[in-house]
Tab-separated table of N, CA, C and O in Angstrom:
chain	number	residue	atom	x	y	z
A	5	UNK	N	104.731	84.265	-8.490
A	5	UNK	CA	106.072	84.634	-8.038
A	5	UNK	C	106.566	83.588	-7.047
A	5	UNK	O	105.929	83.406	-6.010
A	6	UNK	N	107.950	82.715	-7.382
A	6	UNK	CA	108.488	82.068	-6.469
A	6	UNK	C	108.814	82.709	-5.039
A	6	UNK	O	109.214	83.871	-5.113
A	7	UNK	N	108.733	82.256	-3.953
A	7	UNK	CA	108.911	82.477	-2.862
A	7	UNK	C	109.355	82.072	-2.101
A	7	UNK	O	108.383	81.392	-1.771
A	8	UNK	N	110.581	81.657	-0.896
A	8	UNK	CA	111.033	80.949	-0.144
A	8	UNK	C	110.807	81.930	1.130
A	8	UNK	O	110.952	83.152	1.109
A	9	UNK	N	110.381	81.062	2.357
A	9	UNK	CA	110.183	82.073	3.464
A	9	UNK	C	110.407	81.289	4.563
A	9	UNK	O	109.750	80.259	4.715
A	10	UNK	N	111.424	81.705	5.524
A	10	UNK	CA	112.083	81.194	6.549
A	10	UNK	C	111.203	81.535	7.700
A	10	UNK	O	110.567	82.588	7.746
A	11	UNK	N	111.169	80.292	8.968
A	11	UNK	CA	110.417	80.957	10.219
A	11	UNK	C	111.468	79.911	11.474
A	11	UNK	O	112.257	78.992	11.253
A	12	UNK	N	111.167	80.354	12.369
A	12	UNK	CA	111.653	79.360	13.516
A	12	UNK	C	112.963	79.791	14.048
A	12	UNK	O	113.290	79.204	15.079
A	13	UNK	N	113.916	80.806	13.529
A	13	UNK	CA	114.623	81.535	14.959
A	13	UNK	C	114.249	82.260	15.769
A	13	UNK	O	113.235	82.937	15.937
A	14	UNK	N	115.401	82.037	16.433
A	14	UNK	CA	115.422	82.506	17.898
A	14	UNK	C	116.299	82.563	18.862
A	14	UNK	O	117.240	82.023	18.280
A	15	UNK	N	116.647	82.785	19.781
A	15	UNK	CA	117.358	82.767	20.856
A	15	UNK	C	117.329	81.995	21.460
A	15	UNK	O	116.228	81.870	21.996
A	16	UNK	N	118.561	80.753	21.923
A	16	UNK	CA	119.107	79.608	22.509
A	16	UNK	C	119.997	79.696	23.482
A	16	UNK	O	120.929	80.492	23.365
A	17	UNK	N	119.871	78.919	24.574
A	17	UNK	CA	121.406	78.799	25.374
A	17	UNK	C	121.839	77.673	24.637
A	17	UNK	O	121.091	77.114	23.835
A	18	UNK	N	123.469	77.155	24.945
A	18	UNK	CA	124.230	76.570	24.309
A	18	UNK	C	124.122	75.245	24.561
A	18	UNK	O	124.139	75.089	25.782
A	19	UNK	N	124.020	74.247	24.003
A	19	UNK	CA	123.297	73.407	24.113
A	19	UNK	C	122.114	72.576	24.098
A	19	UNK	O	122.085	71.402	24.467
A	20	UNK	N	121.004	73.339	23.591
A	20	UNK	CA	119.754	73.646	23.064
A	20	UNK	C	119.183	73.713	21.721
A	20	UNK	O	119.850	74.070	20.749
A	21	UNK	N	118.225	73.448	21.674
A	21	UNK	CA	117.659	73.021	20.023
A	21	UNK	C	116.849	74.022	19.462
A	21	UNK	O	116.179	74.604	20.315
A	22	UNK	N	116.684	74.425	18.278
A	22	UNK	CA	115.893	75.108	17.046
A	22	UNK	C	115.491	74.351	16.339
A	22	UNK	O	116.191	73.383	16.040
A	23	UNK	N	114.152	74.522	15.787
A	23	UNK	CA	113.998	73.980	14.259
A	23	UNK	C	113.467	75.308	13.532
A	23	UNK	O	112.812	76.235	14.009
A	24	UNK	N	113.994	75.096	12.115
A	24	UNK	CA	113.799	76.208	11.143
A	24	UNK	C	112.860	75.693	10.203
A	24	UNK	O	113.203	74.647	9.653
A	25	UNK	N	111.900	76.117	9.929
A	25	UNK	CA	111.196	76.043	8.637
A	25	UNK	C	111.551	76.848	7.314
A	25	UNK	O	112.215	77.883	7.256
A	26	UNK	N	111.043	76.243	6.401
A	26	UNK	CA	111.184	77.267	4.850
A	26	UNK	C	109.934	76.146	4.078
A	26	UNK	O	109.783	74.929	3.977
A	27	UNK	N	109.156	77.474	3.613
A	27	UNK	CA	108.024	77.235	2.608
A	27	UNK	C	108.260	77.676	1.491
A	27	UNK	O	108.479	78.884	1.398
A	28	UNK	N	108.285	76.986	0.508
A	28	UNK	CA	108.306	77.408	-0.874
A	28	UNK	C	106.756	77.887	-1.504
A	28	UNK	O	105.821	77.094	-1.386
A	29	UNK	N	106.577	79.005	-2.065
A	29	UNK	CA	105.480	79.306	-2.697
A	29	UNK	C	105.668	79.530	-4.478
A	29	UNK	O	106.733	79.871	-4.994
A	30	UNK	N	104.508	79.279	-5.169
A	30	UNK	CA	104.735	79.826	-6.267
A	30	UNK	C	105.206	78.400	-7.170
A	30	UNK	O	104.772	78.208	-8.306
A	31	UNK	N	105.868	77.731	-6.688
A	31	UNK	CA	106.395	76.684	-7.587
A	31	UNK	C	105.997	75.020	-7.066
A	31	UNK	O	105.328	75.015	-6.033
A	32	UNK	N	106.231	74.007	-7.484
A	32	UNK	CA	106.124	73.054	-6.980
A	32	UNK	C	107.737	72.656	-7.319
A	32	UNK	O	108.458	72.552	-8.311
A	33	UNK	N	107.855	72.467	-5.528
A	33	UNK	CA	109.467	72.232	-5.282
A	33	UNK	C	110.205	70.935	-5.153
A	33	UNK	O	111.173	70.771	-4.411
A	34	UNK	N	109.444	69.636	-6.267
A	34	UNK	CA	109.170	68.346	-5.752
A	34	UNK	C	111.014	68.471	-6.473
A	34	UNK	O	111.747	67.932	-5.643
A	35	UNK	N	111.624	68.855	-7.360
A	35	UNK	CA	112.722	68.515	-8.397
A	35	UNK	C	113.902	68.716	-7.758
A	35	UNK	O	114.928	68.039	-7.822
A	36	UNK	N	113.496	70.484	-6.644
A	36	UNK	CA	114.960	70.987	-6.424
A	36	UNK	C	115.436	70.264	-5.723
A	36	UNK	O	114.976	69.156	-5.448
A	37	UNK	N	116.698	70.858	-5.189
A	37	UNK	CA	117.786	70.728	-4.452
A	37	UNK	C	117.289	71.498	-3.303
A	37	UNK	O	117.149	72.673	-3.642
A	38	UNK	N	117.000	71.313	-2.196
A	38	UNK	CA	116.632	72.538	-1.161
A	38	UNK	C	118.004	72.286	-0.027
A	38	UNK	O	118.533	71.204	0.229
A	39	UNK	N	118.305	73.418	0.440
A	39	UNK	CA	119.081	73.456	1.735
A	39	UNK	C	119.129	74.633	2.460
A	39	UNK	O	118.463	75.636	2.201
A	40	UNK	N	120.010	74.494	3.475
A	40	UNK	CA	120.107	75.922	4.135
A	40	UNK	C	121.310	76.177	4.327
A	40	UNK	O	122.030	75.264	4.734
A	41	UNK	N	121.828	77.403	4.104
A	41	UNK	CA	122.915	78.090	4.227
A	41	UNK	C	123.046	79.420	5.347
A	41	UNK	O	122.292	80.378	5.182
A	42	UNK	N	124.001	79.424	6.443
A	42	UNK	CA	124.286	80.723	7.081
A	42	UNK	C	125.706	81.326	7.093
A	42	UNK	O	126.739	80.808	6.668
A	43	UNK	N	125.531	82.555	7.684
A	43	UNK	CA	126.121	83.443	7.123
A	43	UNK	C	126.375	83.958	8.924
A	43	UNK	O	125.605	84.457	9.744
A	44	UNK	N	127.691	83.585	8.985
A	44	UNK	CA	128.101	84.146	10.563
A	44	UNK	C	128.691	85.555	10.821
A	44	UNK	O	129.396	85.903	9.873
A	45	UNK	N	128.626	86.387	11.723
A	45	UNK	CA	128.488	87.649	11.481
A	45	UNK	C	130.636	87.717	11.349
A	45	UNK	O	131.432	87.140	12.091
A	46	UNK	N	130.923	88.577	10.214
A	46	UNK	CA	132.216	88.810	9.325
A	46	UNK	C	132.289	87.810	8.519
A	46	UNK	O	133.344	87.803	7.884
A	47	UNK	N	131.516	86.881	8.272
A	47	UNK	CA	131.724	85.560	7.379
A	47	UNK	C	130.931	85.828	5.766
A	47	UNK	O	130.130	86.716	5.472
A	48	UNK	N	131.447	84.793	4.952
A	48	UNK	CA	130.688	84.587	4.060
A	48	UNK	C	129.467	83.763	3.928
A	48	UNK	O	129.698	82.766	4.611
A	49	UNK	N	128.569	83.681	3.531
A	49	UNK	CA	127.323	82.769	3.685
A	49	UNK	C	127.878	81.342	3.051
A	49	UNK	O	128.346	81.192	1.922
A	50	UNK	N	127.715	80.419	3.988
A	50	UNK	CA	128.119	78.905	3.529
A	50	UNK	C	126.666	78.471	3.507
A	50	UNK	O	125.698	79.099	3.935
A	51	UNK	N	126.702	77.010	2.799
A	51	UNK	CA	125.529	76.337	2.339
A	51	UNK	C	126.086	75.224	3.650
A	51	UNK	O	127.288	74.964	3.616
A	52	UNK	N	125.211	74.543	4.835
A	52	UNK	CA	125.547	73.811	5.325
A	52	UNK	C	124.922	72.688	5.440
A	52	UNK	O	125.417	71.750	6.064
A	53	UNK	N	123.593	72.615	4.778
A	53	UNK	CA	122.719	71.087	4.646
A	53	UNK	C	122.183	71.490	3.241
A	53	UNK	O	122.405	72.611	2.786
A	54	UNK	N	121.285	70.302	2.389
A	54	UNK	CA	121.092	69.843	1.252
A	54	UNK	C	120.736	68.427	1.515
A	54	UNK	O	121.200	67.490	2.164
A	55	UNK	N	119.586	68.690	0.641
A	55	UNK	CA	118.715	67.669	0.842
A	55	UNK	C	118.210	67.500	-0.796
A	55	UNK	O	118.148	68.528	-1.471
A	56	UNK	N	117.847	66.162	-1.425
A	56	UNK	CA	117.527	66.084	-2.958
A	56	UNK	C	116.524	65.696	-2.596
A	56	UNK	O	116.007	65.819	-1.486
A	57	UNK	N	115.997	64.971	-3.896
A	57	UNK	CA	114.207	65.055	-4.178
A	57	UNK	C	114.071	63.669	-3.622
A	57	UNK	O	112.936	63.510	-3.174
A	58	UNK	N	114.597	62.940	-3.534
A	58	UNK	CA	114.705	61.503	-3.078
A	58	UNK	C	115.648	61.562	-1.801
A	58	UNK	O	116.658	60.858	-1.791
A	59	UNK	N	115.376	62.300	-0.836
A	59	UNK	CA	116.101	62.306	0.356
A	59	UNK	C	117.452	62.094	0.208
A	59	UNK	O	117.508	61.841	1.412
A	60	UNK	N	118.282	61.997	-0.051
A	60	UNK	CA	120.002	62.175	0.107
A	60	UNK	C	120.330	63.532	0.732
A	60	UNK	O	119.852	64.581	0.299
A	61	UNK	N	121.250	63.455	1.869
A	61	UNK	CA	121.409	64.432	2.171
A	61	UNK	C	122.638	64.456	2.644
A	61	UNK	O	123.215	63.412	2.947
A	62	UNK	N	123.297	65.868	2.788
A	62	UNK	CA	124.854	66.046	2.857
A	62	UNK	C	124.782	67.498	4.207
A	62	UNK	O	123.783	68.171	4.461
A	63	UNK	N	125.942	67.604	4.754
A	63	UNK	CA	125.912	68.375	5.645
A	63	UNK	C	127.383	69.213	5.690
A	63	UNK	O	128.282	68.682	5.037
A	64	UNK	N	127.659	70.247	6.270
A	64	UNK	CA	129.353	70.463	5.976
A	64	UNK	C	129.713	69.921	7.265
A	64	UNK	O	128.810	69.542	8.011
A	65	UNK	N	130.594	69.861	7.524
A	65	UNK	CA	131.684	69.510	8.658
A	65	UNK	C	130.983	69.916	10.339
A	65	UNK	O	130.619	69.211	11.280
A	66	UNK	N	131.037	71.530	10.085
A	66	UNK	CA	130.396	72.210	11.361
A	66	UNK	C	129.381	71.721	11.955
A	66	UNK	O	129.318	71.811	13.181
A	67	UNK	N	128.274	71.043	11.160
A	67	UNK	CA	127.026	71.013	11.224
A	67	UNK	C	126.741	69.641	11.580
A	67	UNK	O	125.860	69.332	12.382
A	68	UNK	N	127.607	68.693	10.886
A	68	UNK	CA	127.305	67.058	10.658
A	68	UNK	C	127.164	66.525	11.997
A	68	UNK	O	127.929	67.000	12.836
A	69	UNK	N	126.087	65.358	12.488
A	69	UNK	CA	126.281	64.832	13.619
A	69	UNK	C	125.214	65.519	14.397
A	69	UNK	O	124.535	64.784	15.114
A	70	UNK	N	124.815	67.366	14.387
A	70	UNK	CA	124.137	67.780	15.232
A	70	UNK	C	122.764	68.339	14.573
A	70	UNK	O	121.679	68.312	15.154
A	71	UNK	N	122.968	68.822	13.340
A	71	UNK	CA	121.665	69.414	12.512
A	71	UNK	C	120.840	68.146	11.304
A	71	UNK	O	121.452	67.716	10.326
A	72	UNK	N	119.902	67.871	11.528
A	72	UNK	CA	118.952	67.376	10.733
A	72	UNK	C	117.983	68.324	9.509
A	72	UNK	O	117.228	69.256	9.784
A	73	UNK	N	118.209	67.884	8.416
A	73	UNK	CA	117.437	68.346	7.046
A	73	UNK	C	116.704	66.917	6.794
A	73	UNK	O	117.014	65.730	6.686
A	74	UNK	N	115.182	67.995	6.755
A	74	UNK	CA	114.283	67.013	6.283
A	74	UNK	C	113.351	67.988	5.190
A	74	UNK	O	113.431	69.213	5.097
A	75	UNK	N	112.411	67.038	4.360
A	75	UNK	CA	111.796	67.814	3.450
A	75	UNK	C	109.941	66.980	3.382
A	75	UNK	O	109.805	65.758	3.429
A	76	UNK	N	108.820	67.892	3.278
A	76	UNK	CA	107.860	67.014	2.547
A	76	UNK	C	107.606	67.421	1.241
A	76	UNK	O	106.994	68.472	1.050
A	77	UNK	N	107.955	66.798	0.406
A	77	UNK	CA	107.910	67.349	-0.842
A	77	UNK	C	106.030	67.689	-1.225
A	77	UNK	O	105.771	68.416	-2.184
A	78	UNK	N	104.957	67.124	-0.434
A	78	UNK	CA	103.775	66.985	-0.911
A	78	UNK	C	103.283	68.804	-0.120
A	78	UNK	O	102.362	69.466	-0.598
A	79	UNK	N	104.200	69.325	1.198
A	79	UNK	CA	104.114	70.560	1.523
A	79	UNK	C	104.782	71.261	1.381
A	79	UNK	O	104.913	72.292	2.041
A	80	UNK	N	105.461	70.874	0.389
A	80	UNK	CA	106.089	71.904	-0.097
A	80	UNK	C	106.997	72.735	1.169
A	80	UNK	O	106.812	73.941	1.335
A	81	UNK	N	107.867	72.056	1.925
A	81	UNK	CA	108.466	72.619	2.989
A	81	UNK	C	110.060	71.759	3.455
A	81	UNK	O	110.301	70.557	3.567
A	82	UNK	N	110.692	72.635	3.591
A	82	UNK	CA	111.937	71.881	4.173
A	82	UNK	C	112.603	72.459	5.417
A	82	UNK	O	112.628	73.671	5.631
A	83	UNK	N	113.067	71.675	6.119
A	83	UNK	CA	113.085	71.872	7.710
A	83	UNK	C	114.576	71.664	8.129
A	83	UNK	O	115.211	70.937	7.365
A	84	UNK	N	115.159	72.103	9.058
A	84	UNK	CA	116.386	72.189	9.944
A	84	UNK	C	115.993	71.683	10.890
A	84	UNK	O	114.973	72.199	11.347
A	85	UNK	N	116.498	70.607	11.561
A	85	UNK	CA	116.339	70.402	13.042
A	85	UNK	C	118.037	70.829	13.563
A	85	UNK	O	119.018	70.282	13.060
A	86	UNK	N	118.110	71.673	14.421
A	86	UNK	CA	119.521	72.165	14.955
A	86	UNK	C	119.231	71.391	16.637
A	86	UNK	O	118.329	71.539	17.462
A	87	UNK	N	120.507	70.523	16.609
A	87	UNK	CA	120.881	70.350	18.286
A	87	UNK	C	122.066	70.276	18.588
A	87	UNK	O	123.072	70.464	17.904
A	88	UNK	N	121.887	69.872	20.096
A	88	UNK	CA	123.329	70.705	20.215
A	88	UNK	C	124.209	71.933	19.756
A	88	UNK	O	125.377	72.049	19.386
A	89	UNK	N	123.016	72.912	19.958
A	89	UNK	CA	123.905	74.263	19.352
A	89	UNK	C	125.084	74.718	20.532
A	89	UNK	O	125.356	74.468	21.707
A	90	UNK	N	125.600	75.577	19.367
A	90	UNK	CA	127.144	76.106	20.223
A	90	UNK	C	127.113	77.928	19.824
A	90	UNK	O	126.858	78.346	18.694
A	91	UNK	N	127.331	78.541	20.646
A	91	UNK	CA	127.596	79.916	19.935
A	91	UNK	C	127.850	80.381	18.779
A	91	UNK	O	127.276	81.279	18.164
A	92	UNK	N	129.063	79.506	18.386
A	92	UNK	CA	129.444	79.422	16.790
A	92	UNK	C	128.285	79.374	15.838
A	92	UNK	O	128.278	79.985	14.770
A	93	UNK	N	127.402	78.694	16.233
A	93	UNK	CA	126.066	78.185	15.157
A	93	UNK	C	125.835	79.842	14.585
A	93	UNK	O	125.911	80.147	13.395
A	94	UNK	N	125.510	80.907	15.816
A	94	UNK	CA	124.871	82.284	15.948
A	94	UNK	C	125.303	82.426	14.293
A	94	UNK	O	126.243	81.960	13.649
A	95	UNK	N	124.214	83.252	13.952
A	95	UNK	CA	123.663	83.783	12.306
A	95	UNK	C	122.654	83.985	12.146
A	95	UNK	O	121.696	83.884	12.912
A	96	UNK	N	122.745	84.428	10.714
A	96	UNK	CA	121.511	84.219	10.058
A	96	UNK	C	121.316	83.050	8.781
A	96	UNK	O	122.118	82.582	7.973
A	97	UNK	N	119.915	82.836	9.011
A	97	UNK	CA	120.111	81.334	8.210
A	97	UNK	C	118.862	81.607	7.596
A	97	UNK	O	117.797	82.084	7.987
A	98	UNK	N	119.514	80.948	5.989
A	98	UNK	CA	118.885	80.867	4.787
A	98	UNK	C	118.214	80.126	4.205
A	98	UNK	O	118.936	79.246	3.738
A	99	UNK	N	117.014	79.949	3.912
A	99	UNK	CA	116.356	78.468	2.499
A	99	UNK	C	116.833	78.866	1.398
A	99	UNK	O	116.695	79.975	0.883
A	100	UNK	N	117.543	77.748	0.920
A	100	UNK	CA	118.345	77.860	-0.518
A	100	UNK	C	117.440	76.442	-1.263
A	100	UNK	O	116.928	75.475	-0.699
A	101	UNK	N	117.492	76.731	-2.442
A	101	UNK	CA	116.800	76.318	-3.440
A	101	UNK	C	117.839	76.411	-4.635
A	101	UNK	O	118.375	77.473	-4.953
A	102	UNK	N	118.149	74.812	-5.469
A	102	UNK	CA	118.251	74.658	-6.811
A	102	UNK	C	117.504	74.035	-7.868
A	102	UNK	O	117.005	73.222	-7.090
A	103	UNK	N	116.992	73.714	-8.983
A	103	UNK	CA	116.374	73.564	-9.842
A	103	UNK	C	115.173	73.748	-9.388
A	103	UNK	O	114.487	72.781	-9.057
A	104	UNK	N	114.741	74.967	-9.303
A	104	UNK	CA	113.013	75.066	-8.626
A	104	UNK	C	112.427	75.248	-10.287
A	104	UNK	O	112.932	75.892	-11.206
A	105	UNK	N	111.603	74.703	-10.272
A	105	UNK	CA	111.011	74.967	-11.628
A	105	UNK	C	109.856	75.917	-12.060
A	105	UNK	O	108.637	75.883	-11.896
A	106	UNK	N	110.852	76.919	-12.775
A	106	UNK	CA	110.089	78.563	-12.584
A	106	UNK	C	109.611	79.255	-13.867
A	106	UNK	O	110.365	80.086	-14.373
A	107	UNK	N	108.328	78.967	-14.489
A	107	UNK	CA	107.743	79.431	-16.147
A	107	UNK	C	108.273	77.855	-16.816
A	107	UNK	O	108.575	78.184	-17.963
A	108	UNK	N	108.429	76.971	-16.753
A	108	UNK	CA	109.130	76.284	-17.736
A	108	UNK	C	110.282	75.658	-17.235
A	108	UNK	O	110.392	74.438	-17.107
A	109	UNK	N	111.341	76.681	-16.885
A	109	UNK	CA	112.449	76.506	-16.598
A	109	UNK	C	113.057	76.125	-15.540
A	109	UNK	O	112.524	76.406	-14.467
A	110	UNK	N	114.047	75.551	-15.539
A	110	UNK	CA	114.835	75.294	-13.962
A	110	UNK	C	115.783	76.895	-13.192
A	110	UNK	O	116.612	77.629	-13.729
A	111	UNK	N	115.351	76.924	-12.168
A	111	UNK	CA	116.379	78.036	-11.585
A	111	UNK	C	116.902	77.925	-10.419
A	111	UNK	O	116.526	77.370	-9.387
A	112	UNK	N	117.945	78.604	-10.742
A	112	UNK	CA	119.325	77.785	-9.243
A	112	UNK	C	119.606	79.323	-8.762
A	112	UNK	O	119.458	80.467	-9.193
A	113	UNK	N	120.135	78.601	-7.524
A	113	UNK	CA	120.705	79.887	-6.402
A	113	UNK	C	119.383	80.739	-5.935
A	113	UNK	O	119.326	81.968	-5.915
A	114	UNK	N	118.504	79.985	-5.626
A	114	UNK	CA	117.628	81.031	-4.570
A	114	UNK	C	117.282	80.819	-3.471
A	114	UNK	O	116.941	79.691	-3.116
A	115	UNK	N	117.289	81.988	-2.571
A	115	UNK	CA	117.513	82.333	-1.269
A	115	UNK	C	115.864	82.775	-0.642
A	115	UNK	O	114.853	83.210	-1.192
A	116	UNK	N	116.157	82.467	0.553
A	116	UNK	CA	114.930	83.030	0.947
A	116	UNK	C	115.819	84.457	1.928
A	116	UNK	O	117.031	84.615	2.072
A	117	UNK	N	114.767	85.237	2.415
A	117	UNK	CA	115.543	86.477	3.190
A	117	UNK	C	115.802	86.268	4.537
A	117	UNK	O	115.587	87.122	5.396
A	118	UNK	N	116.291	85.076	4.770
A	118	UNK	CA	116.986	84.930	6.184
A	118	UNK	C	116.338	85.007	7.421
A	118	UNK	O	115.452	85.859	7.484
A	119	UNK	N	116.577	84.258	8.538
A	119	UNK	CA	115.720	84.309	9.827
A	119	UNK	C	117.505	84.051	10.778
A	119	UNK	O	118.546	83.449	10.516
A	120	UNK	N	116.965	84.959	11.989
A	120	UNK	CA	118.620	85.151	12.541
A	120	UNK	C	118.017	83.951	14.049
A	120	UNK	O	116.957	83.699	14.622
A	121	UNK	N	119.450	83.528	14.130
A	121	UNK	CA	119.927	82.054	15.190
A	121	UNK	C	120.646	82.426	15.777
A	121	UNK	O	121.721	82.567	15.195
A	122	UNK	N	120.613	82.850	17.293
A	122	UNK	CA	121.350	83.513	18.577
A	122	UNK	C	121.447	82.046	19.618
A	122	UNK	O	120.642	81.351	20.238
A	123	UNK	N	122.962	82.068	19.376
A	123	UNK	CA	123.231	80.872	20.843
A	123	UNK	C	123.915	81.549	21.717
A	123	UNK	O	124.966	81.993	21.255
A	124	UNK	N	123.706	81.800	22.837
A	124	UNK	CA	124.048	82.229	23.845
A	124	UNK	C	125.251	81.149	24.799
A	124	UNK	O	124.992	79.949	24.883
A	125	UNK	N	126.465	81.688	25.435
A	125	UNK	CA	126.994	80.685	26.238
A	125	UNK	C	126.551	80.852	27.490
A	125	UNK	O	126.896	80.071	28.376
């Protein structure tokens, strides 16, 4: 059974750093697309980093400049470095996964079950 499992929130003052982990189990995640997506409380869940199998990586707007995505593809793990957080950051934040390769097949849109990110002002 594929598995994505988030660790590393917590509670921040503003201005202060997190790093998030996500372990993939079950598959070898050398192909996907991995990123992380949060979901601010009344919001919809946005995807805000992405990272490919050959390191390229993209960030949205909010995020760019202060959060780092990194991956080891040989541990099977991909990482958030968050700095400079701001209140706004506050959520819960997701390991997202595309083409994980699952029986055979490629499968997109999976989530791990979220780890919550409190910035305090």
């Amino acid at each position: 059974q594929v598995q994505l499992v988030e660790s590393g929130g917590g509670s921040v003052q503003a201005g202060g750093s997190l790093t998030l982990s996500c372990t993939v189990s079950g598959t070898d995640f050398g192909d996907a697309v991995m990123g992380w997506g949060r979901q601010r409380p009344g919001e919809y869940r946005e995807l805000v980093a992405s990272i490919e199998k050959y390191f390229g990586t993209s960030y949205s707007d909010s995020v760019k400049d202060r959060f780092t995505i990194t991956r080891d593809n040989g541990a099977n793990t991909v990482t958030l470095q968050m700095d400079s957080l701001k209140p706004e950051d506050t959520g819960l934040y997701y390991c997202h996964a595309d083409r994980l390769l699952v029986n055979g097949r490629f499968q997109y849109g999976t989530w791990g079950p979220g780890t919550q990110v409190t910035v305090s002002s």
